Amino acid sequence: MKIEEENAQKMNTITKKTYDTLLERHEYFYDWSKEHLSEEEETLYDINVNIPGSFIYDYSRPRKYILQQSSRFKFWFDIMIISLASFNMFTIPFNIAFEPEFADTQAYLAIFWLINIIFMIDIGINLRTTYINIKTGDEIWDPKMIAKNYFYGRFLIDFLSALPIEVFLPQGSFRTIISMLGMLKVVRVARLSVVIQSLNIRQDIKAYLKLCKLSFYIMIYIHIIACIYYYTLIVNKAWLPGLDFPYGVTGFYNLSMTKKYLNVQYHAVMLFGLNEVYPQATLDVIVFSIMLLISSMVNAHVFGVIAVLVSEANKGNQFEQFSTSNAAMSNLKVPMALQRKVKEYLQVTKDNQQHQEELQNFFNHISPSLKTKVMNHMFNEAVKLNDIFYEIKDSDPDNEKKIISQFVSKLTIKLAQPEDIIIEQGSALNSSPYENFFYMITKGECTVVSKDKVNFKDNHIRALLPGDHFGEVALLYKCKRTVSIVC
């Protein structure tokens, strides 16, 4: 107790500024190095290394009344926010350009107020939702750090877009300009990318969802162009549609609101495709030129994104492989029972290969220290099942944890396919890249096979289960492999 009180007194002498400095210097958390630390920082280091659950980890400790960003509630709440923001993305520019009668009805105003109230609630939820520190990769639970991150991020945009200021203003140009602040809600639609990324699905399916997201963004963009297009035309009413251009007169401005919207929507698609729309007035020329310039950049971006997404989707496309296999089996008149086994094998091997690539990609994007922690989590239970570590477990639990952690840090992952030969009987060391290792099974099982060179048959000796190891005899005695190990 006396030591804890002394440490607490030392902690009180360390300023909040010193703590914030340590949080920003994220490499400190990875390396636990005292190099280049000030005297106050060294004191903080010494205190927190020796006290479990210390102040330095307080920012990443789960708290009450703080919502985890990966929670199910947050997922569905974001879906609702995206839907409401999408509704605004279509109604706000339409109301500004066409001034429909339904925009002044009590039902629409009730929906308008309800959406803005939900968006204000969204601001409150964002102030109590964890986020990932991009420097350290830690999930931040500290309320002050969450608020600071949100205020320096998109808080201002969310707040301005949620304020219904235009309702209290009289009709006029100033009210129209203020109404355009609602277009800032488009930032909330961008959460769709985060939602798709958080889904636990195959990479090729994610690629198709991203293509759908891109198509949705294009629809919103074309709709906004159509509304700007019409809002510009009604200023001078000098523009003529292509069909009426030879006659010099048009009935476009006398059409119903629906027909006018469909007409400008068609010309907005033409603008998006960088086609000519024959502007007449000077204002039309200026606005249409700007929209053509923006559309050219959007087109270039869209084609680039589509190329990347199609490439990702094709990586996981199994149709061609299955189609070729089905054709071959059909030509060979393979029995249906055997065909099913072949298809199951192809499916399993394809999934295993994809899992290996995803795991390797995951490890490539995290720090070595975090990789060690993840591998400890993956292999800890399997290693404890091994006979080598059984006596350590009974003698000293703390020492066991250290030894297992050190052992796991030296492991590499090999994902084997069904019937793969991991070790072949009679093979010498250095004869293949995998012959200079010994192995431990963490999931699945393997079979020990001994070749009988007299009777020319394979003897299945035993099955190896999670926690079992093999391959150490040849390494210890520098001899050839004595048996084969088959998955």
Short mmCIF file of C-alpha atoms in Angstrom, two decimals:
data_model
loop_
_atom_site.label_atom_id
_atom_site.label_comp_id
_atom_site.label_asym_id
_atom_site.label_seq_id
_atom_site.Cartn_x
_atom_site.Cartn_y
_atom_site.Cartn_z
CA MET A 1 0.00 0.00 0.00
CA LYS A 2 2.85 2.36 0.85
CA ILE A 3 4.45 1.78 -2.56
CA GLU A 4 1.14 2.46 -4.33
CA GLU A 5 0.70 5.73 -2.37
CA GLU A 6 4.22 6.85 -3.30
CA ASN A 7 3.57 6.04 -6.94
CA ALA A 8 0.27 7.92 -6.81
CA GLN A 9 2.07 10.98 -5.42
CA LYS A 10 4.63 10.75 -8.22
CA MET A 11 1.79 10.53 -10.72
CA ASN A 12 0.25 13.73 -9.41
CA THR A 13 3.48 15.59 -10.15
CA ILE A 14 3.36 14.64 -13.83
CA THR A 15 1.49 17.14 -15.95
CA LYS A 16 -1.25 16.33 -18.40
CA LYS A 17 0.99 17.79 -21.10
CA THR A 18 3.58 15.08 -20.46
CA TYR A 19 0.91 12.38 -20.76
CA ASP A 20 -0.40 13.84 -24.03
CA THR A 21 3.16 13.91 -25.39
CA LEU A 22 3.56 10.22 -24.61
CA LEU A 23 0.28 9.42 -26.34
CA GLU A 24 1.45 11.18 -29.50
CA ARG A 25 4.80 9.35 -29.45
CA HIS A 26 3.21 6.04 -30.33
CA GLU A 27 6.47 4.21 -30.84
CA TYR A 28 6.93 4.43 -27.05
CA PHE A 29 4.10 1.96 -26.58
CA TYR A 30 5.59 -0.50 -29.05
CA ASP A 31 9.23 -0.57 -28.01
CA TRP A 32 9.00 0.25 -24.30
CA SER A 33 12.24 2.15 -24.76
CA LYS A 34 13.37 4.86 -22.33
CA GLU A 35 15.67 6.45 -24.86
CA HIS A 36 15.01 10.13 -25.65
CA LEU A 37 12.52 10.44 -22.76
CA SER A 38 12.53 13.37 -20.39
CA GLU A 39 12.86 12.90 -16.62
CA GLU A 40 9.09 13.24 -16.14
CA GLU A 41 8.43 10.76 -18.95
CA GLU A 42 10.86 8.26 -17.42
CA THR A 43 9.00 8.57 -14.10
CA LEU A 44 5.71 7.88 -15.88
CA TYR A 45 7.33 4.91 -17.66
CA ASP A 46 8.69 3.40 -14.43
CA ILE A 47 5.41 3.80 -12.58
CA ASN A 48 3.24 2.29 -15.30
CA VAL A 49 5.49 -0.67 -16.07
CA ASN A 50 5.25 -1.80 -12.44
CA ILE A 51 1.56 -1.17 -11.78
CA PRO A 52 -1.01 -3.36 -13.60
CA GLY A 53 -3.94 -1.44 -15.12
CA SER A 54 -1.95 1.77 -14.94
CA PHE A 55 -2.72 5.30 -16.06
CA ILE A 56 -0.87 4.97 -19.35
CA TYR A 57 -3.37 2.38 -20.59
CA ASP A 58 -6.38 4.30 -19.24
CA TYR A 59 -7.24 5.73 -22.65
CA SER A 60 -7.82 2.26 -24.14
CA ARG A 61 -9.66 0.71 -21.18
CA PRO A 62 -13.38 -0.06 -21.84
CA ARG A 63 -15.69 2.42 -20.08
CA LYS A 64 -19.34 2.55 -19.16
CA TYR A 65 -21.63 4.61 -21.39
CA ILE A 66 -19.08 4.55 -24.23
CA LEU A 67 -20.26 2.85 -27.40
CA GLN A 68 -17.83 0.62 -29.26
CA GLN A 69 -17.56 1.56 -32.92
CA SER A 70 -17.82 -2.09 -34.02
CA SER A 71 -20.97 -2.77 -31.97
CA ARG A 72 -24.11 -4.08 -33.64
CA PHE A 73 -26.14 -1.07 -32.50
CA LYS A 74 -23.65 1.34 -34.09
CA PHE A 75 -23.76 -0.65 -37.34
CA TRP A 76 -27.54 -0.44 -37.70
CA PHE A 77 -27.63 3.15 -36.46
CA ASP A 78 -25.14 4.10 -39.19
CA ILE A 79 -27.34 2.31 -41.75
CA MET A 80 -30.27 4.47 -40.63
CA ILE A 81 -28.18 7.67 -40.76
CA ILE A 82 -26.98 6.79 -44.28
CA SER A 83 -30.59 6.21 -45.39
CA LEU A 84 -31.78 9.53 -43.95
CA ALA A 85 -28.80 11.42 -45.39
CA SER A 86 -29.51 9.85 -48.80
CA PHE A 87 -33.12 11.03 -48.53
CA ASN A 88 -31.85 14.55 -47.86
CA MET A 89 -29.41 14.33 -50.77
CA PHE A 90 -32.36 13.85 -53.12
CA THR A 91 -34.92 16.18 -51.52
CA ILE A 92 -32.83 19.26 -50.61
CA PRO A 93 -31.46 20.07 -54.12
CA PHE A 94 -34.85 19.15 -55.63
CA ASN A 95 -36.68 21.55 -53.29
CA ILE A 96 -34.23 24.38 -53.98
CA ALA A 97 -34.44 23.99 -57.76
CA PHE A 98 -38.10 23.05 -58.38
CA GLU A 99 -39.83 24.46 -55.25
CA PRO A 100 -42.48 21.69 -55.14
CA GLU A 101 -45.73 22.19 -53.27
CA PHE A 102 -45.21 19.15 -51.03
CA ALA A 103 -42.19 20.88 -49.43
CA ASP A 104 -44.59 23.18 -47.52
CA THR A 105 -46.95 20.47 -46.26
CA GLN A 106 -47.18 19.58 -42.59
CA ALA A 107 -46.20 15.95 -43.26
CA TYR A 108 -42.97 16.93 -45.02
CA LEU A 109 -42.08 19.46 -42.31
CA ALA A 110 -42.64 16.78 -39.65
CA ILE A 111 -40.28 14.42 -41.52
CA PHE A 112 -37.81 17.30 -41.91
CA TRP A 113 -37.78 18.01 -38.17
CA LEU A 114 -37.59 14.32 -37.26
CA ILE A 115 -34.53 13.82 -39.49
CA ASN A 116 -32.76 16.84 -38.02
CA ILE A 117 -33.47 15.63 -34.47
CA ILE A 118 -31.99 12.23 -35.35
CA PHE A 119 -28.92 13.95 -36.80
CA MET A 120 -28.48 15.92 -33.56
CA ILE A 121 -28.73 12.61 -31.66
CA ASP A 122 -26.09 11.26 -34.03
CA ILE A 123 -23.75 14.06 -32.94
CA GLY A 124 -24.24 13.04 -29.31
CA ILE A 125 -23.59 9.37 -30.14
CA ASN A 126 -20.41 10.27 -32.03
CA LEU A 127 -19.20 12.06 -28.91
CA ARG A 128 -19.57 8.78 -27.00
CA THR A 129 -18.27 6.33 -29.63
CA THR A 130 -14.77 4.87 -29.65
CA TYR A 131 -12.38 5.44 -32.53
CA ILE A 132 -9.16 3.83 -33.76
CA ASN A 133 -5.95 5.81 -33.26
CA ILE A 134 -4.34 5.75 -36.72
CA LYS A 135 -0.85 6.01 -35.21
CA THR A 136 -1.02 3.24 -32.62
CA GLY A 137 -3.90 1.12 -33.92
CA ASP A 138 -5.49 1.19 -30.43
CA GLU A 139 -9.22 1.64 -29.87
CA ILE A 140 -9.66 4.83 -27.82
CA TRP A 141 -12.25 4.74 -25.02
CA ASP A 142 -11.29 7.93 -23.19
CA PRO A 143 -14.25 10.41 -23.40
CA LYS A 144 -12.02 13.49 -23.59
CA MET A 145 -9.90 12.05 -26.38
CA ILE A 146 -13.05 10.94 -28.26
CA ALA A 147 -14.54 14.44 -27.99
CA LYS A 148 -11.28 16.07 -29.05
CA ASN A 149 -10.97 13.79 -32.07
CA TYR A 150 -14.58 14.47 -33.14
CA PHE A 151 -14.37 18.25 -32.63
CA TYR A 152 -11.21 18.42 -34.75
CA GLY A 153 -12.83 16.14 -37.33
CA ARG A 154 -16.28 16.38 -38.85
CA PHE A 155 -18.18 17.93 -35.90
CA LEU A 156 -18.58 21.37 -37.52
CA ILE A 157 -19.92 19.87 -40.76
CA ASP A 158 -22.35 17.58 -38.89
CA PHE A 159 -23.54 20.45 -36.69
CA LEU A 160 -24.11 22.96 -39.50
CA SER A 161 -25.91 20.40 -41.66
CA ALA A 162 -28.25 19.46 -38.80
CA LEU A 163 -29.32 23.03 -37.94
CA PRO A 164 -32.74 23.86 -39.49
CA ILE A 165 -31.94 27.58 -39.82
CA GLU A 166 -33.81 28.03 -43.12
CA VAL A 167 -37.16 27.25 -41.46
CA PHE A 168 -36.99 30.52 -39.51
CA LEU A 169 -36.01 32.67 -42.51
CA PRO A 170 -38.37 34.39 -44.98
CA GLN A 171 -38.49 33.36 -48.62
CA GLY A 172 -35.62 34.76 -50.67
CA SER A 173 -32.12 34.23 -51.99
CA PHE A 174 -30.56 34.24 -48.51
CA ARG A 175 -32.85 31.41 -47.37
CA THR A 176 -31.91 29.43 -50.48
CA ILE A 177 -28.21 29.84 -49.71
CA ILE A 178 -28.71 28.76 -46.09
CA SER A 179 -30.74 25.76 -47.28
CA MET A 180 -27.69 24.59 -49.20
CA LEU A 181 -25.96 23.93 -45.86
CA GLY A 182 -28.11 20.83 -45.72
CA MET A 183 -26.04 19.47 -48.60
CA LEU A 184 -23.26 18.96 -46.06
CA LYS A 185 -25.20 15.87 -45.01
CA VAL A 186 -23.47 14.15 -47.92
CA VAL A 187 -20.56 13.58 -45.50
CA ARG A 188 -22.78 11.18 -43.57
CA VAL A 189 -23.44 9.17 -46.74
CA ALA A 190 -19.68 8.51 -46.86
CA ARG A 191 -20.14 6.23 -43.81
CA LEU A 192 -21.27 3.62 -46.32
CA SER A 193 -17.60 2.89 -47.01
CA VAL A 194 -16.96 2.23 -43.31
CA VAL A 195 -20.02 -0.03 -43.07
CA ILE A 196 -18.94 -2.12 -46.07
CA GLN A 197 -15.38 -2.37 -44.76
CA SER A 198 -16.60 -3.62 -41.38
CA LEU A 199 -18.59 -6.49 -42.90
CA ASN A 200 -17.13 -9.92 -42.23
CA ILE A 201 -17.52 -11.25 -45.79
CA ARG A 202 -15.30 -12.43 -48.61
CA GLN A 203 -13.16 -9.88 -50.43
CA ASP A 204 -14.81 -10.45 -53.81
CA ILE A 205 -18.28 -9.83 -52.32
CA LYS A 206 -16.96 -6.63 -50.74
CA ALA A 207 -15.72 -5.58 -54.18
CA TYR A 208 -19.22 -6.04 -55.64
CA LEU A 209 -20.74 -4.05 -52.76
CA LYS A 210 -18.23 -1.27 -53.42
CA LEU A 211 -19.32 -1.26 -57.08
CA CYS A 212 -22.92 -0.85 -55.91
CA LYS A 213 -21.81 1.96 -53.59
CA LEU A 214 -20.04 3.68 -56.49
CA SER A 215 -23.19 3.39 -58.64
CA PHE A 216 -25.21 4.93 -55.81
CA TYR A 217 -22.76 7.85 -55.53
CA ILE A 218 -23.03 8.42 -59.29
CA MET A 219 -26.84 8.54 -59.00
CA ILE A 220 -26.58 11.20 -56.29
CA TYR A 221 -24.06 13.18 -58.36
CA ILE A 222 -26.26 13.11 -61.49
CA HIS A 223 -29.31 14.13 -59.44
CA ILE A 224 -27.44 17.13 -58.00
CA ILE A 225 -26.22 18.11 -61.49
CA ALA A 226 -29.82 17.92 -62.78
CA CYS A 227 -31.06 20.24 -60.03
CA ILE A 228 -28.21 22.73 -60.58
CA TYR A 229 -28.89 22.47 -64.33
CA TYR A 230 -32.56 23.44 -63.92
CA TYR A 231 -31.85 26.13 -61.30
CA THR A 232 -29.47 27.78 -63.79
CA LEU A 233 -31.90 27.53 -66.73
CA ILE A 234 -34.84 29.26 -65.04
CA VAL A 235 -32.78 32.41 -64.39
CA ASN A 236 -32.80 33.50 -68.07
CA LYS A 237 -35.02 30.84 -69.69
CA ALA A 238 -32.87 31.14 -72.82
CA TRP A 239 -31.85 27.50 -73.12
CA LEU A 240 -33.53 25.26 -75.69
CA PRO A 241 -33.59 21.45 -75.67
CA GLY A 242 -31.85 19.76 -78.60
CA LEU A 243 -35.13 18.81 -80.34
CA ASP A 244 -36.45 22.40 -80.18
CA PHE A 245 -33.16 24.04 -81.13
CA PRO A 246 -33.88 24.23 -84.92
CA TYR A 247 -37.23 25.98 -84.29
CA GLY A 248 -35.98 28.61 -81.84
CA VAL A 249 -38.91 28.12 -79.46
CA THR A 250 -39.68 25.53 -76.79
CA GLY A 251 -42.48 24.44 -74.52
CA PHE A 252 -40.05 23.02 -71.96
CA TYR A 253 -40.71 25.72 -69.34
CA ASN A 254 -44.47 25.05 -69.45
CA LEU A 255 -44.19 21.31 -68.80
CA SER A 256 -45.21 19.67 -65.54
CA MET A 257 -42.64 19.42 -62.76
CA THR A 258 -42.18 15.67 -63.32
CA LYS A 259 -41.52 16.06 -67.06
CA LYS A 260 -39.14 18.96 -66.48
CA TYR A 261 -37.19 16.91 -63.92
CA LEU A 262 -36.95 13.90 -66.25
CA ASN A 263 -35.79 16.21 -69.06
CA VAL A 264 -33.01 17.84 -67.05
CA GLN A 265 -32.09 14.43 -65.60
CA TYR A 266 -31.50 13.21 -69.16
CA HIS A 267 -29.33 16.23 -69.95
CA ALA A 268 -27.47 15.78 -66.64
CA VAL A 269 -26.51 12.27 -67.79
CA MET A 270 -25.27 13.84 -71.03
CA LEU A 271 -23.21 16.34 -69.03
CA PHE A 272 -21.81 13.51 -66.93
CA GLY A 273 -20.83 11.77 -70.17
CA LEU A 274 -19.16 15.03 -71.37
CA ASN A 275 -21.67 15.63 -74.19
CA GLU A 276 -22.83 18.92 -75.68
CA VAL A 277 -26.02 20.50 -74.22
CA TYR A 278 -25.97 23.82 -76.16
CA PRO A 279 -25.96 26.54 -73.47
CA GLN A 280 -27.32 29.94 -74.59
CA ALA A 281 -26.99 32.58 -71.87
CA THR A 282 -23.62 33.60 -70.41
CA LEU A 283 -24.56 32.18 -67.00
CA ASP A 284 -25.46 28.87 -68.63
CA VAL A 285 -22.08 28.72 -70.39
CA ILE A 286 -20.18 29.40 -67.15
CA VAL A 287 -22.12 26.90 -65.01
CA PHE A 288 -22.15 24.17 -67.66
CA SER A 289 -18.41 24.58 -68.27
CA ILE A 290 -17.73 24.12 -64.56
CA MET A 291 -19.97 21.04 -64.45
CA LEU A 292 -18.22 19.57 -67.50
CA LEU A 293 -14.84 20.12 -65.86
CA ILE A 294 -15.96 18.47 -62.62
CA SER A 295 -17.60 15.62 -64.54
CA SER A 296 -14.39 14.93 -66.45
CA MET A 297 -12.52 14.51 -63.16
CA VAL A 298 -15.31 12.36 -61.70
CA ASN A 299 -15.28 10.18 -64.83
CA ALA A 300 -11.53 9.63 -64.58
CA HIS A 301 -11.88 8.71 -60.90
CA VAL A 302 -14.82 6.37 -61.56
CA PHE A 303 -13.03 4.44 -64.30
CA GLY A 304 -9.96 4.04 -62.08
CA VAL A 305 -12.03 2.78 -59.14
CA ILE A 306 -14.01 0.39 -61.35
CA ALA A 307 -10.79 -1.09 -62.74
CA VAL A 308 -9.49 -1.74 -59.22
CA LEU A 309 -12.79 -3.19 -57.94
CA VAL A 310 -13.24 -5.47 -60.94
CA SER A 311 -9.71 -6.74 -60.40
CA GLU A 312 -10.51 -7.47 -56.74
CA ALA A 313 -13.75 -9.19 -57.67
CA ASN A 314 -12.03 -11.38 -60.25
CA LYS A 315 -9.47 -12.55 -57.70
CA GLY A 316 -12.20 -14.31 -55.78
CA ASN A 317 -14.18 -15.40 -58.82
CA GLN A 318 -14.53 -19.18 -58.72
CA PHE A 319 -16.93 -19.46 -61.63
CA GLU A 320 -14.28 -19.99 -64.31
CA GLN A 321 -12.46 -22.65 -62.28
CA PHE A 322 -15.68 -24.52 -61.44
CA SER A 323 -16.91 -24.23 -65.03
CA THR A 324 -13.69 -25.78 -66.37
CA SER A 325 -13.83 -28.56 -63.77
CA ASN A 326 -17.48 -29.33 -64.52
CA ALA A 327 -16.80 -29.50 -68.25
CA ALA A 328 -13.84 -31.86 -67.73
CA MET A 329 -15.80 -34.15 -65.40
CA SER A 330 -18.74 -34.18 -67.78
CA ASN A 331 -16.53 -35.17 -70.71
CA LEU A 332 -14.92 -37.92 -68.62
CA LYS A 333 -18.37 -39.09 -67.43
CA VAL A 334 -17.28 -38.95 -63.79
CA PRO A 335 -19.94 -40.35 -61.39
CA MET A 336 -22.04 -37.72 -59.60
CA ALA A 337 -20.83 -38.80 -56.15
CA LEU A 338 -17.22 -38.29 -57.19
CA GLN A 339 -18.11 -34.97 -58.85
CA ARG A 340 -19.50 -33.71 -55.54
CA LYS A 341 -16.29 -34.67 -53.75
CA VAL A 342 -14.21 -32.84 -56.38
CA LYS A 343 -16.37 -29.71 -56.04
CA GLU A 344 -16.08 -29.82 -52.24
CA TYR A 345 -12.31 -30.14 -52.52
CA LEU A 346 -12.09 -27.16 -54.91
CA GLN A 347 -14.26 -25.09 -52.57
CA VAL A 348 -12.18 -25.96 -49.49
CA THR A 349 -8.83 -25.31 -51.18
CA LYS A 350 -10.07 -22.00 -52.61
CA ASP A 351 -11.34 -20.83 -49.21
CA ASN A 352 -8.11 -21.90 -47.48
CA GLN A 353 -6.02 -20.03 -50.01
CA GLN A 354 -8.10 -16.90 -49.57
CA HIS A 355 -7.89 -17.13 -45.76
CA GLN A 356 -4.11 -17.45 -45.96
CA GLU A 357 -3.86 -14.36 -48.19
CA GLU A 358 -6.15 -12.35 -45.91
CA LEU A 359 -4.18 -13.38 -42.81
CA GLN A 360 -0.85 -12.53 -44.43
CA ASN A 361 -2.20 -9.18 -45.61
CA PHE A 362 -3.46 -8.49 -42.08
CA PHE A 363 -0.05 -9.24 -40.54
CA ASN A 364 1.67 -7.01 -43.12
CA HIS A 365 -0.40 -4.03 -41.96
CA ILE A 366 0.18 -4.23 -38.21
CA SER A 367 3.25 -3.63 -36.09
CA PRO A 368 5.53 -6.49 -34.96
CA SER A 369 4.43 -6.10 -31.34
CA LEU A 370 0.75 -6.31 -32.25
CA LYS A 371 1.49 -9.27 -34.52
CA THR A 372 3.05 -11.09 -31.55
CA LYS A 373 -0.04 -10.41 -29.42
CA VAL A 374 -2.36 -11.67 -32.15
CA MET A 375 -0.30 -14.84 -32.60
CA ASN A 376 -0.32 -15.38 -28.83
CA HIS A 377 -4.10 -15.21 -28.97
CA MET A 378 -4.23 -17.62 -31.94
CA PHE A 379 -1.81 -20.26 -30.67
CA ASN A 380 -1.93 -19.97 -26.89
CA GLU A 381 -4.50 -22.72 -26.28
CA ALA A 382 -2.91 -25.14 -28.76
CA VAL A 383 0.56 -24.64 -27.26
CA LYS A 384 -0.79 -25.31 -23.75
CA LEU A 385 -2.06 -28.70 -24.96
CA ASN A 386 1.46 -29.75 -25.89
CA ASP A 387 3.24 -32.19 -23.55
CA ILE A 388 6.42 -30.09 -23.50
CA PHE A 389 4.65 -27.23 -21.72
CA TYR A 390 2.62 -29.41 -19.34
CA GLU A 391 5.19 -29.45 -16.51
CA ILE A 392 5.80 -25.71 -16.84
CA LYS A 393 2.08 -25.10 -16.39
CA ASP A 394 2.02 -26.96 -13.08
CA SER A 395 5.21 -25.44 -11.68
CA ASP A 396 5.01 -21.72 -12.43
CA PRO A 397 2.05 -20.07 -14.23
CA ASP A 398 3.88 -16.75 -14.67
CA ASN A 399 6.93 -18.43 -16.13
CA GLU A 400 4.69 -20.49 -18.39
CA LYS A 401 3.16 -17.34 -19.87
CA LYS A 402 6.57 -15.86 -20.64
CA ILE A 403 7.92 -19.05 -22.21
CA ILE A 404 4.82 -19.59 -24.35
CA SER A 405 4.93 -15.97 -25.51
CA GLN A 406 8.59 -16.34 -26.47
CA PHE A 407 7.88 -19.64 -28.23
CA VAL A 408 4.92 -18.27 -30.18
CA SER A 409 6.93 -15.24 -31.35
CA LYS A 410 9.22 -17.64 -33.25
CA LEU A 411 6.39 -19.43 -35.04
CA THR A 412 5.37 -18.93 -38.64
CA ILE A 413 2.00 -19.90 -40.08
CA LYS A 414 1.58 -22.57 -42.74
CA LEU A 415 -1.92 -23.34 -43.98
CA ALA A 416 -1.97 -26.82 -45.52
CA GLN A 417 -4.49 -28.18 -48.00
CA PRO A 418 -6.15 -31.62 -47.68
CA GLU A 419 -3.74 -34.46 -48.56
CA ASP A 420 -0.73 -32.12 -48.59
CA ILE A 421 2.50 -33.92 -47.63
CA ILE A 422 4.13 -31.73 -44.98
CA ILE A 423 7.09 -34.05 -44.39
CA GLU A 424 8.08 -36.93 -46.67
CA GLN A 425 9.79 -40.05 -45.34
CA GLY A 426 13.41 -40.36 -46.41
CA SER A 427 13.82 -36.71 -47.41
CA ALA A 428 16.95 -34.95 -46.22
CA LEU A 429 17.20 -31.53 -44.59
CA ASN A 430 17.60 -28.61 -47.02
CA SER A 431 15.92 -30.62 -49.79
CA SER A 432 12.89 -28.28 -49.72
CA PRO A 433 12.01 -24.97 -48.03
CA TYR A 434 9.81 -26.76 -45.50
CA GLU A 435 12.23 -29.50 -44.48
CA ASN A 436 14.24 -27.40 -42.02
CA PHE A 437 11.41 -26.91 -39.52
CA PHE A 438 9.50 -28.80 -36.93
CA TYR A 439 5.75 -28.27 -36.69
CA MET A 440 2.94 -27.90 -34.20
CA ILE A 441 -0.71 -28.41 -35.12
CA THR A 442 -3.12 -25.70 -33.97
CA LYS A 443 -6.22 -26.68 -35.92
CA GLY A 444 -7.29 -29.81 -37.79
CA GLU A 445 -5.36 -33.05 -37.80
CA CYS A 446 -2.59 -34.87 -39.69
CA THR A 447 -1.74 -38.53 -40.19
CA VAL A 448 1.62 -40.18 -39.50
CA VAL A 449 2.38 -42.51 -42.43
CA SER A 450 5.26 -45.00 -42.56
CA LYS A 451 6.23 -46.57 -45.88
CA ASP A 452 6.84 -50.32 -45.74
CA LYS A 453 9.59 -50.83 -48.34
CA VAL A 454 9.32 -54.63 -48.09
CA ASN A 455 5.59 -55.02 -48.69
CA PHE A 456 5.31 -51.72 -50.61
CA LYS A 457 2.42 -50.31 -48.64
CA ASP A 458 1.72 -47.33 -46.40
CA ASN A 459 1.06 -47.91 -42.71
CA HIS A 460 -1.08 -45.30 -40.95
CA ILE A 461 0.51 -45.16 -37.50
CA ARG A 462 -1.51 -42.51 -35.68
CA ALA A 463 -3.37 -39.21 -35.99
CA LEU A 464 -1.86 -35.93 -34.79
CA LEU A 465 -4.30 -33.54 -33.11
CA PRO A 466 -4.09 -29.85 -32.05
CA GLY A 467 -1.19 -29.41 -29.63
CA ASP A 468 0.88 -32.27 -31.08
CA HIS A 469 4.25 -31.54 -32.67
CA PHE A 470 6.39 -33.41 -35.18
CA GLY A 471 9.58 -33.11 -37.21
CA GLU A 472 12.04 -32.51 -34.37
CA VAL A 473 13.92 -35.85 -34.65
CA ALA A 474 15.59 -35.03 -37.97
CA LEU A 475 16.57 -31.58 -36.70
CA LEU A 476 18.12 -32.90 -33.49
CA TYR A 477 20.05 -35.80 -35.01
CA LYS A 478 20.70 -34.33 -38.50
CA CYS A 479 19.17 -37.38 -40.14
CA LYS A 480 16.57 -37.99 -42.83
CA ARG A 481 12.88 -37.87 -42.05
CA THR A 482 11.74 -41.13 -40.51
CA VAL A 483 8.03 -40.92 -41.43
CA SER A 484 5.69 -38.92 -43.66
CA ILE A 485 3.12 -36.47 -42.31
CA VAL A 486 0.01 -36.04 -44.44
CA CYS A 487 -2.89 -33.66 -43.83
#
